[in-house]
């Protein structure tokens, strides 16, 4: 039995990841932003003794440090940085608010970095520590596409952050990978997307369970296929 920490777990891919990990018999610590949007998560916690819920604001360093403080001494096998936002409605050449762009970076890029580094003492208690960040192929420099400047740039940046972190933590045996979850039927992805959150989560968890150091520092899809940067 392993212990997973999953951020942004009250809906979408995060909630499906919690369900999948519990179904596989793992302990799960799940974060949510506000109780009003986490009813399903609380119901799941009532049903399962393996799920612990923690309220966390990940858009400030104080919020991240508060979460880390609550987890002091707790061994973690897997951190899944899932919390993320699409960013402002207008993200094209005709206008992109700088403050909204920076807010997108704060959640999608900076928060995963700070949380990962501050939880290293927890992760290093594991025999096979893994840091997984839910990224997107929209951040791949190999793809030609338009619009969504804030979201795309934040995901491209977090990909590089995780690649560098993988290199720096290799000597300590920490596996670090960004993952593309697929085009998923969520509030962000829309109902026209290719796959359900449950399909995405099942693929991600299956892959995470088999990850080795040889795969660290590379960009992967939910199907376990390497994605070009």
mmCIF file of C-alpha atoms in Angstrom:
data_model
loop_
_atom_site.group_PDB
_atom_site.id
_atom_site.type_symbol
_atom_site.label_atom_id
_atom_site.label_comp_id
_atom_site.label_asym_id
_atom_site.label_seq_id
_atom_site.Cartn_x
_atom_site.Cartn_y
_atom_site.Cartn_z
ATOM 1 C CA UNK A 1 0.000 0.000 0.000
ATOM 2 C CA UNK A 2 1.380 3.387 -1.020
ATOM 3 C CA UNK A 3 0.447 6.920 -0.001
ATOM 4 C CA UNK A 4 -0.502 9.438 -2.677
ATOM 5 C CA UNK A 5 -0.925 13.188 -2.282
ATOM 6 C CA UNK A 6 -3.214 14.578 -4.993
ATOM 7 C CA UNK A 7 -3.800 18.321 -5.288
ATOM 8 C CA UNK A 8 -6.916 19.890 -6.768
ATOM 9 C CA UNK A 9 -8.889 16.741 -6.058
ATOM 10 C CA UNK A 10 -12.434 18.042 -5.684
ATOM 11 C CA UNK A 11 -13.435 17.574 -9.346
ATOM 12 C CA UNK A 12 -12.396 16.426 -12.812
ATOM 13 C CA UNK A 13 -9.152 14.520 -13.230
ATOM 14 C CA UNK A 14 -8.166 15.085 -9.603
ATOM 15 C CA UNK A 15 -11.337 13.489 -8.243
ATOM 16 C CA UNK A 16 -11.007 10.583 -10.688
ATOM 17 C CA UNK A 17 -7.387 10.086 -9.579
ATOM 18 C CA UNK A 18 -8.534 9.841 -5.964
ATOM 19 C CA UNK A 19 -11.167 7.261 -6.915
ATOM 20 C CA UNK A 20 -8.650 5.212 -8.898
ATOM 21 C CA UNK A 21 -6.013 5.237 -6.166
ATOM 22 C CA UNK A 22 -8.555 4.165 -3.554
ATOM 23 C CA UNK A 23 -9.814 1.391 -5.845
ATOM 24 C CA UNK A 24 -6.213 0.174 -6.075
ATOM 25 C CA UNK A 25 -5.977 0.044 -2.280
ATOM 26 C CA UNK A 26 -3.723 3.058 -1.750
ATOM 27 C CA UNK A 27 -3.898 5.668 0.984
ATOM 28 C CA UNK A 28 -4.754 9.096 -0.417
ATOM 29 C CA UNK A 29 -4.334 12.608 0.904
ATOM 30 C CA UNK A 30 -6.428 14.917 -1.271
ATOM 31 C CA UNK A 31 -6.496 18.702 -1.289
ATOM 32 C CA UNK A 32 -9.423 20.938 -2.120
ATOM 33 C CA UNK A 33 -9.750 24.717 -2.320
ATOM 34 C CA UNK A 34 -13.149 25.302 -0.717
ATOM 35 C CA UNK A 35 -15.673 23.028 0.936
ATOM 36 C CA UNK A 36 -18.585 24.254 -1.180
ATOM 37 C CA UNK A 37 -17.100 22.616 -4.280
ATOM 38 C CA UNK A 38 -15.941 19.436 -2.554
ATOM 39 C CA UNK A 39 -19.177 17.670 -1.594
ATOM 40 C CA UNK A 40 -18.422 14.555 -3.641
ATOM 41 C CA UNK A 41 -14.946 14.390 -2.136
ATOM 42 C CA UNK A 42 -16.351 14.554 1.391
ATOM 43 C CA UNK A 43 -18.831 11.794 0.580
ATOM 44 C CA UNK A 44 -15.970 9.661 -0.683
ATOM 45 C CA UNK A 45 -13.973 10.320 2.486
ATOM 46 C CA UNK A 46 -16.971 9.264 4.593
ATOM 47 C CA UNK A 47 -17.062 5.956 2.708
ATOM 48 C CA UNK A 48 -13.321 5.240 2.755
ATOM 49 C CA UNK A 49 -10.974 5.095 5.698
ATOM 50 C CA UNK A 50 -8.036 5.450 3.318
ATOM 51 C CA UNK A 51 -8.840 9.034 2.288
ATOM 52 C CA UNK A 52 -7.716 12.131 4.176
ATOM 53 C CA UNK A 53 -8.852 15.590 3.076
ATOM 54 C CA UNK A 54 -6.872 18.813 3.511
ATOM 55 C CA UNK A 55 -8.043 22.284 2.556
ATOM 56 C CA UNK A 56 -5.252 24.138 0.790
ATOM 57 C CA UNK A 57 -4.742 27.403 -1.080
ATOM 58 C CA UNK A 58 -1.917 26.776 -3.530
ATOM 59 C CA UNK A 59 -1.805 30.228 -5.096
ATOM 60 C CA UNK A 60 0.330 31.671 -2.282
ATOM 61 C CA UNK A 61 3.553 30.523 -0.656
ATOM 62 C CA UNK A 62 1.848 30.783 2.736
ATOM 63 C CA UNK A 63 -0.876 28.396 1.569
ATOM 64 C CA UNK A 64 1.663 25.915 0.263
ATOM 65 C CA UNK A 65 3.714 26.124 3.457
ATOM 66 C CA UNK A 66 0.537 25.560 5.481
ATOM 67 C CA UNK A 67 -0.160 22.336 3.588
ATOM 68 C CA UNK A 68 3.427 21.190 4.012
ATOM 69 C CA UNK A 69 3.202 21.922 7.735
ATOM 70 C CA UNK A 70 0.093 19.755 8.059
ATOM 71 C CA UNK A 71 1.951 16.890 6.392
ATOM 72 C CA UNK A 72 5.115 17.178 8.491
ATOM 73 C CA UNK A 73 6.557 13.730 9.189
ATOM 74 C CA UNK A 74 4.036 11.983 6.905
ATOM 75 C CA UNK A 75 5.709 9.616 4.433
ATOM 76 C CA UNK A 76 4.620 10.048 0.820
ATOM 77 C CA UNK A 77 5.274 7.701 -2.055
ATOM 78 C CA UNK A 78 3.708 9.788 -4.814
ATOM 79 C CA UNK A 79 2.948 13.479 -5.198
ATOM 80 C CA UNK A 80 0.570 14.286 -8.054
ATOM 81 C CA UNK A 81 0.556 18.006 -8.811
ATOM 82 C CA UNK A 82 -2.870 18.109 -10.409
ATOM 83 C CA UNK A 83 -4.244 21.506 -9.330
ATOM 84 C CA UNK A 84 -4.334 23.878 -12.279
ATOM 85 C CA UNK A 85 -6.354 26.522 -14.076
ATOM 86 C CA UNK A 86 -7.043 27.408 -17.698
ATOM 87 C CA UNK A 87 -6.421 31.069 -17.045
ATOM 88 C CA UNK A 88 -8.288 34.146 -18.294
ATOM 89 C CA UNK A 89 -11.007 33.933 -20.927
ATOM 90 C CA UNK A 90 -9.099 36.188 -23.306
ATOM 91 C CA UNK A 91 -5.712 34.726 -24.228
ATOM 92 C CA UNK A 92 -5.102 35.889 -27.779
ATOM 93 C CA UNK A 93 -3.085 38.518 -29.629
ATOM 94 C CA UNK A 94 -5.828 41.080 -29.180
ATOM 95 C CA UNK A 95 -5.470 41.117 -25.441
ATOM 96 C CA UNK A 96 -4.105 39.216 -22.454
ATOM 97 C CA UNK A 97 -4.142 40.769 -19.015
ATOM 98 C CA UNK A 98 -0.675 40.561 -17.478
ATOM 99 C CA UNK A 99 -1.951 40.013 -13.942
ATOM 100 C CA UNK A 100 -4.181 37.142 -15.070
ATOM 101 C CA UNK A 101 -1.259 35.629 -16.996
ATOM 102 C CA UNK A 102 0.924 35.763 -13.887
ATOM 103 C CA UNK A 103 -1.877 34.224 -11.805
ATOM 104 C CA UNK A 104 -1.981 31.311 -14.264
ATOM 105 C CA UNK A 105 1.771 30.834 -13.871
ATOM 106 C CA UNK A 106 1.448 30.949 -10.090
ATOM 107 C CA UNK A 107 -0.927 27.986 -10.006
ATOM 108 C CA UNK A 108 0.291 25.947 -12.987
ATOM 109 C CA UNK A 109 4.060 26.435 -12.745
ATOM 110 C CA UNK A 110 5.278 27.991 -9.504
ATOM 111 C CA UNK A 111 3.055 26.046 -7.089
ATOM 112 C CA UNK A 112 4.120 22.585 -8.362
ATOM 113 C CA UNK A 113 7.759 23.615 -7.985
ATOM 114 C CA UNK A 114 7.432 24.897 -4.419
ATOM 115 C CA UNK A 115 5.232 22.033 -3.268
ATOM 116 C CA UNK A 116 7.560 19.429 -4.764
ATOM 117 C CA UNK A 117 10.695 20.861 -3.188
ATOM 118 C CA UNK A 118 9.110 21.421 0.232
ATOM 119 C CA UNK A 119 7.732 17.871 0.356
ATOM 120 C CA UNK A 120 11.051 16.226 -0.445
ATOM 121 C CA UNK A 121 11.577 15.172 3.219
ATOM 122 C CA UNK A 122 8.226 13.352 3.032
ATOM 123 C CA UNK A 123 8.974 11.746 -0.308
ATOM 124 C CA UNK A 124 12.466 10.632 0.673
ATOM 125 C CA UNK A 125 10.900 8.377 3.303
ATOM 126 C CA UNK A 126 9.649 6.244 0.404
ATOM 127 C CA UNK A 127 11.625 3.460 -1.246
ATOM 128 C CA UNK A 128 10.490 4.758 -4.675
ATOM 129 C CA UNK A 129 9.482 8.427 -4.469
ATOM 130 C CA UNK A 130 7.685 9.897 -7.487
ATOM 131 C CA UNK A 131 6.664 13.430 -8.388
ATOM 132 C CA UNK A 132 4.079 13.636 -11.161
ATOM 133 C CA UNK A 133 2.836 16.934 -12.563
ATOM 134 C CA UNK A 134 -0.274 16.987 -14.710
ATOM 135 C CA UNK A 135 0.779 19.083 -17.674
ATOM 136 C CA UNK A 136 -0.657 19.228 -21.197
ATOM 137 C CA UNK A 137 0.370 18.668 -24.778
ATOM 138 C CA UNK A 138 -0.768 22.281 -25.256
ATOM 139 C CA UNK A 139 2.589 23.204 -23.717
ATOM 140 C CA UNK A 140 4.600 21.101 -26.154
ATOM 141 C CA UNK A 141 6.907 23.167 -28.366
ATOM 142 C CA UNK A 142 6.635 20.398 -30.967
ATOM 143 C CA UNK A 143 2.976 21.255 -31.653
ATOM 144 C CA UNK A 144 1.818 24.081 -33.916
ATOM 145 C CA UNK A 145 -1.245 25.799 -32.438
ATOM 146 C CA UNK A 146 -2.755 29.187 -31.683
ATOM 147 C CA UNK A 147 -4.234 31.098 -28.755
ATOM 148 C CA UNK A 148 -4.375 30.169 -25.060
ATOM 149 C CA UNK A 149 -1.082 31.978 -24.443
ATOM 150 C CA UNK A 150 -1.287 31.942 -20.640
ATOM 151 C CA UNK A 151 -2.208 28.283 -20.343
ATOM 152 C CA UNK A 152 0.201 27.022 -23.023
ATOM 153 C CA UNK A 153 3.162 28.991 -21.686
ATOM 154 C CA UNK A 154 2.514 27.903 -18.094
ATOM 155 C CA UNK A 155 2.469 24.243 -19.126
ATOM 156 C CA UNK A 156 5.587 24.586 -21.287
ATOM 157 C CA UNK A 157 7.302 26.191 -18.306
ATOM 158 C CA UNK A 158 6.278 23.524 -15.809
ATOM 159 C CA UNK A 159 7.525 20.851 -18.214
ATOM 160 C CA UNK A 160 10.976 22.427 -18.088
ATOM 161 C CA UNK A 161 10.790 22.866 -14.317
ATOM 162 C CA UNK A 162 10.100 19.150 -13.882
ATOM 163 C CA UNK A 163 12.820 18.156 -16.329
ATOM 164 C CA UNK A 164 15.394 20.194 -14.394
ATOM 165 C CA UNK A 165 14.116 18.870 -11.066
ATOM 166 C CA UNK A 166 14.417 15.294 -12.357
ATOM 167 C CA UNK A 167 18.081 15.890 -13.165
ATOM 168 C CA UNK A 168 18.829 17.486 -9.802
ATOM 169 C CA UNK A 169 17.038 14.784 -7.782
ATOM 170 C CA UNK A 170 18.303 11.760 -9.708
ATOM 171 C CA UNK A 171 21.079 11.094 -7.173
ATOM 172 C CA UNK A 172 18.450 10.897 -4.418
ATOM 173 C CA UNK A 173 16.372 8.375 -6.358
ATOM 174 C CA UNK A 174 13.382 10.671 -6.908
ATOM 175 C CA UNK A 175 11.460 10.046 -10.132
ATOM 176 C CA UNK A 176 10.030 13.244 -11.647
ATOM 177 C CA UNK A 177 7.778 13.366 -14.720
ATOM 178 C CA UNK A 178 5.247 15.716 -16.292
ATOM 179 C CA UNK A 179 2.280 13.938 -17.889
ATOM 180 C CA UNK A 180 -0.267 14.825 -20.556
ATOM 181 C CA UNK A 181 -3.641 13.530 -19.280
ATOM 182 C CA UNK A 182 -5.305 13.483 -22.688
ATOM 183 C CA UNK A 183 -8.152 15.676 -23.873
ATOM 184 C CA UNK A 184 -10.510 14.968 -21.001
ATOM 185 C CA UNK A 185 -14.236 15.515 -20.517
ATOM 186 C CA UNK A 186 -14.079 18.003 -17.642
ATOM 187 C CA UNK A 187 -15.180 21.583 -17.027
ATOM 188 C CA UNK A 188 -11.898 22.654 -18.606
ATOM 189 C CA UNK A 189 -11.788 20.157 -21.478
ATOM 190 C CA UNK A 190 -15.494 20.268 -22.350
ATOM 191 C CA UNK A 191 -17.880 17.440 -23.094
ATOM 192 C CA UNK A 192 -16.615 17.094 -26.686
ATOM 193 C CA UNK A 193 -13.248 15.818 -25.415
ATOM 194 C CA UNK A 194 -11.870 12.396 -26.356
ATOM 195 C CA UNK A 195 -11.868 10.538 -23.033
ATOM 196 C CA UNK A 196 -13.510 10.544 -19.613
ATOM 197 C CA UNK A 197 -11.744 11.618 -16.443
ATOM 198 C CA UNK A 198 -11.962 8.006 -15.274
ATOM 199 C CA UNK A 199 -10.125 6.734 -18.374
ATOM 200 C CA UNK A 200 -7.415 9.348 -17.963
ATOM 201 C CA UNK A 201 -6.975 8.629 -14.253
ATOM 202 C CA UNK A 202 -6.800 4.869 -14.770
ATOM 203 C CA UNK A 203 -4.038 5.302 -17.330
ATOM 204 C CA UNK A 204 -2.092 7.769 -15.226
ATOM 205 C CA UNK A 205 -2.197 5.655 -12.045
ATOM 206 C CA UNK A 206 -1.287 2.473 -13.933
ATOM 207 C CA UNK A 207 1.736 4.223 -15.422
ATOM 208 C CA UNK A 208 2.784 5.833 -12.134
ATOM 209 C CA UNK A 209 2.759 2.467 -10.398
ATOM 210 C CA UNK A 210 5.287 1.082 -12.883
ATOM 211 C CA UNK A 211 7.577 4.131 -13.210
ATOM 212 C CA UNK A 212 11.326 3.615 -12.925
ATOM 213 C CA UNK A 213 14.315 5.952 -12.763
ATOM 214 C CA UNK A 214 14.983 5.269 -16.441
ATOM 215 C CA UNK A 215 11.753 7.128 -17.257
ATOM 216 C CA UNK A 216 12.425 10.116 -15.022
ATOM 217 C CA UNK A 217 12.799 13.541 -16.604
ATOM 218 C CA UNK A 218 10.748 12.668 -19.662
ATOM 219 C CA UNK A 219 7.291 13.815 -20.795
ATOM 220 C CA UNK A 220 4.643 11.068 -20.880
ATOM 221 C CA UNK A 221 1.030 10.648 -21.918
ATOM 222 C CA UNK A 222 -1.750 9.054 -19.871
ATOM 223 C CA UNK A 223 -1.301 5.969 -22.082
ATOM 224 C CA UNK A 224 2.344 5.572 -21.075
ATOM 225 C CA UNK A 225 3.723 6.850 -24.376
ATOM 226 C CA UNK A 226 6.554 9.379 -24.507
ATOM 227 C CA UNK A 227 5.398 12.804 -25.684
ATOM 228 C CA UNK A 228 7.714 15.181 -27.572
ATOM 229 C CA UNK A 229 8.622 18.296 -25.613
#
